[in-house]
Amino acid sequence: MPNQAATADPRYTRRPPARRFSLSWRDPRVRNIFWQVVILGVVGLAVWWLAVNTMRNLEVRRIATGFGFLEREAGLPIGEHLIPYSPADTYARALLVGVLNTLRVAVIGAVLATLLGTIIGIARLSRNWLVAKLAAVYVEVLRDLPLLLQLLFWYGLMQGLPGPRQALKPLEGVFLSNRGIKFPWLVWEPAHSAALLALAGGLVGTWAVSRALRARQNATGQRTPLWPFALALIVGLPLAVWAAMGAPFTLDMPVLRGFNFQGGATISPEFAALLLGLVLYTAAFVAEIVRAGIQAIHHGQWEAAGALGLKRSDQLRLVILPQALRVIVPPLTSQYLNITKNSSLAVAIGYQDIVSVANTTINQTGQAIEGIAIIMIVYLTISLSISAFMNWYNAKIALKER
């Protein structure tokens, strides 16, 4: 940063002379433009040749092109769907069901893998020899086994459960059989929807109160606890709305009738095996990321936190982990991307995600290019969304120097 005297010197205030643009090969700008035009031209010609050649081959083989098949009736049965669906619906809706199935296993898997991986990563640094070694064995074994093998193992284990008549009953109303996991589920009524909306409003309100309290603390130095407001908004408000609408609460209990269960909710063997395999496998990688992030923090931070009288658990929660997040978040993004892409292995165990539904669609319609393009667009969109969100979060927690 030049001082005032140096700023007044015309040598510092004068702009450097602009270089004249000349159409000469010795000018680096000309060479840059030339090679960029050449590369763009080569890429464009390659794309054009591939497109023309593909269209000609499809025409010779009398294979239809375009996305008009999306409006046709699919006739494709899908066992698990988050939105209403029947085989009489269109291919577009069937593919949407596949996308939602992929998102369901990816989102739940990412959350569970993060929780489990964080616990195991911290356990690897435990002062308890047995806990640390057990965590190390988990990481080394699960990381070195192929994911597909693990998925087949868990699916085989689910299929090895007894039939519905001999189903295991670990808890009242919960049944484990080769048809999946049956458990009681709430009979949904309008009061529950209203309570859910109130919960969403309570979360937003808690976030707003948190920002206001933080601003007040920065201005006055006085700290006001957040938990009374959070308790009132997140717990009290939904309960009040639910009670005001009659407090309905009826459980739909699964009951064995004939050869299968009726009522309640079901987790299919395919979904359970896929989720279990993805979570256990990804958690091993997350654990190593968490361990490395914690070890990246200087030991002086532990000593400083200990000098304040904090317990080791509070040192980890309040001092170490917030700093370690800056190291953890970037590689954690890769694991979220991996768990989403690895969910495509669901084809091997019969879970109908986007890849499975798209493959069936290709077999029925013969339009492979469109089907593969849909799969690529879906995974590209999900991957870019995850990257954008994690980059935003990483920038938010980044150390800001003043």
Short mmCIF file of C-alpha atoms in Angstrom, two decimals, residues 113-382:
data_model
loop_
_atom_site.label_atom_id
_atom_site.label_comp_id
_atom_site.label_asym_id
_atom_site.label_seq_id
_atom_site.Cartn_x
_atom_site.Cartn_y
_atom_site.Cartn_z
CA ALA A 113 -23.82 -41.13 6.98
CA THR A 114 -22.83 -37.70 8.32
CA LEU A 115 -24.09 -38.49 11.82
CA LEU A 116 -22.56 -41.97 11.92
CA GLY A 117 -19.29 -40.85 10.31
CA THR A 118 -18.91 -37.96 12.78
CA ILE A 119 -19.37 -40.32 15.74
CA ILE A 120 -16.90 -42.84 14.36
CA GLY A 121 -14.39 -40.14 13.41
CA ILE A 122 -14.45 -38.77 16.95
CA ALA A 123 -14.27 -42.31 18.32
CA ARG A 124 -11.04 -42.91 16.39
CA LEU A 125 -9.44 -40.13 18.45
CA SER A 126 -10.81 -41.45 21.73
CA ARG A 127 -8.42 -41.95 24.64
CA ASN A 128 -10.13 -45.28 25.22
CA TRP A 129 -7.93 -47.84 23.47
CA LEU A 130 -10.78 -50.29 22.72
CA VAL A 131 -13.12 -47.63 21.31
CA ALA A 132 -10.37 -46.19 19.09
CA LYS A 133 -9.38 -49.62 17.75
CA LEU A 134 -12.98 -50.68 17.07
CA ALA A 135 -13.55 -47.46 15.13
CA ALA A 136 -10.32 -48.04 13.19
CA VAL A 137 -11.36 -51.60 12.31
CA TYR A 138 -14.76 -50.36 11.11
CA VAL A 139 -13.16 -47.75 8.86
CA GLU A 140 -10.51 -50.04 7.40
CA VAL A 141 -12.90 -52.95 6.74
CA LEU A 142 -15.86 -51.01 5.31
CA ARG A 143 -13.69 -48.80 3.08
CA ASP A 144 -11.88 -51.75 1.52
CA LEU A 145 -14.96 -53.80 0.66
CA PRO A 146 -16.62 -52.99 -2.69
CA LEU A 147 -19.92 -51.22 -2.24
CA LEU A 148 -21.75 -53.53 -4.63
CA LEU A 149 -20.66 -56.53 -2.56
CA GLN A 150 -21.93 -54.85 0.58
CA LEU A 151 -25.29 -54.08 -1.04
CA LEU A 152 -25.69 -57.70 -2.13
CA PHE A 153 -24.77 -58.85 1.38
CA TRP A 154 -27.39 -56.66 3.06
CA TYR A 155 -30.02 -57.55 0.49
CA GLY A 156 -29.29 -61.26 0.97
CA LEU A 157 -29.58 -60.73 4.71
CA MET A 158 -32.98 -59.05 4.30
CA GLN A 159 -34.17 -61.83 2.04
CA GLY A 160 -33.03 -64.36 4.65
CA LEU A 161 -35.56 -63.09 7.19
CA PRO A 162 -38.56 -65.36 7.84
CA GLY A 163 -41.86 -65.01 6.03
CA PRO A 164 -44.74 -62.87 7.30
CA ARG A 165 -46.28 -65.68 9.36
CA GLN A 166 -43.00 -66.25 11.23
CA ALA A 167 -42.00 -62.57 11.24
CA LEU A 168 -39.73 -61.30 14.00
CA LYS A 169 -41.42 -58.94 16.44
CA PRO A 170 -38.76 -56.91 18.33
CA LEU A 171 -41.32 -54.31 19.48
CA GLU A 172 -45.07 -54.11 19.74
CA GLY A 173 -46.45 -53.44 16.25
CA VAL A 174 -43.04 -53.81 14.54
CA PHE A 175 -42.47 -56.84 12.29
CA LEU A 176 -39.33 -57.93 10.44
CA SER A 177 -39.85 -60.33 7.54
CA ASN A 178 -38.66 -60.92 4.01
CA ARG A 179 -41.42 -58.53 2.90
CA GLY A 180 -39.68 -55.68 4.68
CA ILE A 181 -40.06 -53.80 7.95
CA LYS A 182 -43.63 -53.06 9.04
CA PHE A 183 -44.28 -50.51 11.77
CA PRO A 184 -47.21 -48.40 13.04
CA TRP A 185 -47.89 -45.15 11.26
CA LEU A 186 -49.96 -42.14 12.05
CA VAL A 187 -53.38 -41.78 10.38
CA TRP A 188 -52.80 -38.43 8.69
CA GLU A 189 -55.43 -35.74 9.23
CA PRO A 190 -55.64 -31.99 8.44
CA ALA A 191 -54.52 -31.15 11.98
CA HIS A 192 -51.21 -32.87 11.32
CA SER A 193 -50.66 -30.88 8.12
CA ALA A 194 -51.39 -27.66 10.02
CA ALA A 195 -48.96 -28.68 12.78
CA LEU A 196 -46.31 -29.41 10.17
CA LEU A 197 -46.76 -25.96 8.67
CA ALA A 198 -46.54 -24.48 12.17
CA LEU A 199 -43.28 -26.37 12.70
CA ALA A 200 -41.86 -24.91 9.50
CA GLY A 201 -42.94 -21.46 10.63
CA GLY A 202 -41.38 -22.10 14.05
CA LEU A 203 -38.05 -23.01 12.47
CA VAL A 204 -38.05 -19.83 10.41
CA GLY A 205 -39.04 -17.81 13.47
CA THR A 206 -36.25 -19.40 15.53
CA TRP A 207 -33.74 -18.50 12.84
CA ALA A 208 -34.97 -14.89 12.84
CA VAL A 209 -34.83 -14.67 16.64
CA SER A 210 -31.33 -16.15 16.61
CA ARG A 211 -30.11 -13.46 14.23
CA ALA A 212 -31.76 -10.74 16.31
CA LEU A 213 -30.21 -12.03 19.54
CA ARG A 214 -26.78 -12.30 17.91
CA ALA A 215 -27.03 -8.73 16.66
CA ARG A 216 -28.06 -7.58 20.14
CA GLN A 217 -25.12 -9.42 21.69
CA ASN A 218 -22.71 -7.81 19.24
CA ALA A 219 -24.14 -4.38 20.02
CA THR A 220 -24.48 -4.59 23.80
CA GLY A 221 -22.33 -7.54 24.84
CA GLN A 222 -25.31 -9.03 26.69
CA ARG A 223 -26.11 -12.63 25.85
CA THR A 224 -29.73 -13.80 25.85
CA PRO A 225 -30.35 -17.57 25.76
CA LEU A 226 -32.05 -18.77 22.60
CA TRP A 227 -33.50 -22.01 23.89
CA PRO A 228 -36.71 -20.56 25.49
CA PHE A 229 -37.67 -18.99 22.15
CA ALA A 230 -36.72 -22.13 20.23
CA LEU A 231 -38.73 -24.32 22.60
CA ALA A 232 -41.78 -22.12 22.30
CA LEU A 233 -41.61 -21.80 18.50
CA ILE A 234 -40.49 -25.31 17.49
CA VAL A 235 -42.36 -27.35 20.10
CA GLY A 236 -45.02 -25.15 21.64
CA LEU A 237 -46.44 -23.63 18.46
CA PRO A 238 -47.05 -26.95 16.56
CA LEU A 239 -48.52 -28.53 19.70
CA ALA A 240 -50.84 -25.55 20.19
CA VAL A 241 -52.04 -25.74 16.58
CA TRP A 242 -52.53 -29.52 16.84
CA ALA A 243 -54.45 -29.19 20.14
CA ALA A 244 -56.61 -26.37 18.79
CA MET A 245 -57.75 -28.61 15.91
CA GLY A 246 -58.89 -31.41 18.20
CA ALA A 247 -55.56 -33.20 18.87
CA PRO A 248 -56.31 -36.22 16.67
CA PHE A 249 -53.92 -39.14 17.22
CA THR A 250 -54.70 -42.54 15.74
CA LEU A 251 -52.07 -45.13 14.88
CA ASP A 252 -52.52 -47.48 11.94
CA MET A 253 -51.22 -50.77 13.32
CA PRO A 254 -49.97 -53.46 10.88
CA VAL A 255 -51.95 -56.68 11.12
CA LEU A 256 -51.21 -60.05 9.54
CA ARG A 257 -54.07 -61.02 7.23
CA GLY A 258 -53.67 -64.02 4.98
CA PHE A 259 -50.15 -64.19 3.59
CA ASN A 260 -49.12 -60.61 4.21
CA PHE A 261 -49.46 -57.62 6.53
CA GLN A 262 -52.01 -54.90 6.09
CA GLY A 263 -51.92 -51.38 7.51
CA GLY A 264 -49.01 -49.46 8.97
CA ALA A 265 -45.99 -48.30 7.01
CA THR A 266 -43.44 -50.43 5.16
CA ILE A 267 -39.74 -50.17 4.48
CA SER A 268 -39.09 -52.52 1.59
CA PRO A 269 -36.12 -54.93 1.69
CA GLU A 270 -34.62 -53.22 -1.36
CA PHE A 271 -34.74 -49.74 0.16
CA ALA A 272 -33.51 -50.98 3.55
CA ALA A 273 -30.56 -52.86 2.01
CA LEU A 274 -29.60 -49.93 -0.25
CA LEU A 275 -29.82 -47.38 2.55
CA LEU A 276 -27.92 -49.58 4.98
CA GLY A 277 -25.13 -50.31 2.51
CA LEU A 278 -24.74 -46.67 1.41
CA VAL A 279 -24.76 -45.30 4.96
CA LEU A 280 -22.27 -47.80 6.39
CA TYR A 281 -19.93 -47.48 3.41
CA THR A 282 -20.00 -43.68 3.16
CA ALA A 283 -19.76 -43.24 6.94
CA ALA A 284 -16.32 -44.88 6.86
CA PHE A 285 -15.05 -42.15 4.51
CA VAL A 286 -16.82 -39.40 6.45
CA ALA A 287 -15.17 -40.69 9.63
CA GLU A 288 -11.71 -40.24 8.11
CA ILE A 289 -12.62 -36.74 6.94
CA VAL A 290 -13.82 -35.80 10.44
CA ARG A 291 -10.71 -37.31 12.05
CA ALA A 292 -8.41 -35.45 9.69
CA GLY A 293 -10.33 -32.21 10.24
CA ILE A 294 -10.02 -32.46 14.00
CA GLN A 295 -6.32 -33.33 13.83
CA ALA A 296 -5.74 -30.34 11.55
CA ILE A 297 -6.58 -27.99 14.42
CA HIS A 298 -3.50 -26.92 16.35
CA HIS A 299 -3.08 -28.60 19.72
CA GLY A 300 -2.85 -25.17 21.30
CA GLN A 301 -6.58 -24.76 20.71
CA TRP A 302 -7.22 -27.77 22.96
CA GLU A 303 -4.93 -26.35 25.59
CA ALA A 304 -6.53 -22.91 25.39
CA ALA A 305 -10.01 -24.41 25.72
CA GLY A 306 -8.84 -26.53 28.64
CA ALA A 307 -7.38 -23.45 30.32
CA LEU A 308 -10.87 -21.95 30.27
CA GLY A 309 -12.11 -24.86 32.36
CA LEU A 310 -14.12 -26.51 29.61
CA LYS A 311 -14.69 -30.25 29.70
CA ARG A 312 -13.22 -32.27 26.83
CA SER A 313 -16.64 -32.74 25.25
CA ASP A 314 -17.28 -28.99 25.44
CA GLN A 315 -13.79 -28.30 24.07
CA LEU A 316 -14.64 -30.47 21.08
CA ARG A 317 -18.14 -29.06 20.57
CA LEU A 318 -17.47 -25.37 21.16
CA VAL A 319 -13.87 -24.85 20.04
CA ILE A 320 -12.49 -27.65 17.88
CA LEU A 321 -15.36 -28.75 15.65
CA PRO A 322 -16.37 -25.21 14.54
CA GLN A 323 -12.80 -24.66 13.34
CA ALA A 324 -12.49 -28.16 11.88
CA LEU A 325 -15.59 -27.57 9.72
CA ARG A 326 -13.51 -25.40 7.41
CA VAL A 327 -11.34 -28.42 6.70
CA ILE A 328 -14.18 -30.96 6.74
CA VAL A 329 -16.74 -29.35 4.44
CA PRO A 330 -14.86 -29.43 1.07
CA PRO A 331 -14.09 -33.19 1.09
CA LEU A 332 -17.51 -33.87 2.64
CA THR A 333 -19.05 -32.39 -0.50
CA SER A 334 -17.38 -35.13 -2.53
CA GLN A 335 -18.89 -37.77 -0.26
CA TYR A 336 -22.39 -36.32 -0.74
CA LEU A 337 -21.82 -36.48 -4.48
CA ASN A 338 -20.55 -40.05 -4.17
CA ILE A 339 -23.52 -41.26 -2.15
CA THR A 340 -25.88 -39.81 -4.75
CA LYS A 341 -24.06 -41.41 -7.66
CA ASN A 342 -23.53 -44.70 -5.83
CA SER A 343 -27.29 -44.96 -5.35
CA SER A 344 -27.40 -45.99 -9.02
CA LEU A 345 -26.14 -49.42 -7.86
CA ALA A 346 -29.71 -49.94 -6.65
CA VAL A 347 -30.34 -51.65 -9.99
CA ALA A 348 -28.43 -54.66 -8.68
CA ILE A 349 -30.89 -55.26 -5.85
CA GLY A 350 -34.10 -54.23 -7.58
CA TYR A 351 -34.72 -50.81 -6.04
CA GLN A 352 -36.43 -48.66 -8.66
CA ASP A 353 -34.47 -45.43 -8.78
CA ILE A 354 -34.05 -43.20 -11.82
CA VAL A 355 -31.51 -45.54 -13.44
CA SER A 356 -33.76 -48.57 -13.04
CA VAL A 357 -36.87 -46.78 -14.33
CA ALA A 358 -34.93 -45.22 -17.23
CA ASN A 359 -33.44 -48.60 -18.19
CA THR A 360 -36.91 -50.16 -18.29
CA THR A 361 -38.14 -47.20 -20.32
CA ILE A 362 -35.29 -47.69 -22.81
CA ASN A 363 -36.10 -51.40 -23.13
CA GLN A 364 -39.75 -50.68 -23.80
CA THR A 365 -39.39 -47.74 -26.17
CA GLY A 366 -36.00 -48.41 -27.74
CA GLN A 367 -34.99 -44.76 -27.30
CA ALA A 368 -31.65 -45.26 -25.59
CA ILE A 369 -30.14 -41.85 -26.36
CA GLU A 370 -33.03 -39.97 -24.81
CA GLY A 371 -33.05 -42.28 -21.79
CA ILE A 372 -29.33 -41.91 -21.17
CA ALA A 373 -29.64 -38.15 -21.66
CA ILE A 374 -32.36 -38.02 -18.99
CA ILE A 375 -30.16 -39.95 -16.54
CA MET A 376 -27.23 -37.62 -17.24
CA ILE A 377 -29.36 -34.49 -16.80
CA VAL A 378 -30.81 -35.77 -13.51
CA TYR A 379 -27.44 -36.62 -11.98
CA LEU A 380 -25.83 -33.44 -13.31
CA THR A 381 -28.60 -31.33 -11.80
CA ILE A 382 -28.39 -33.06 -8.43
#
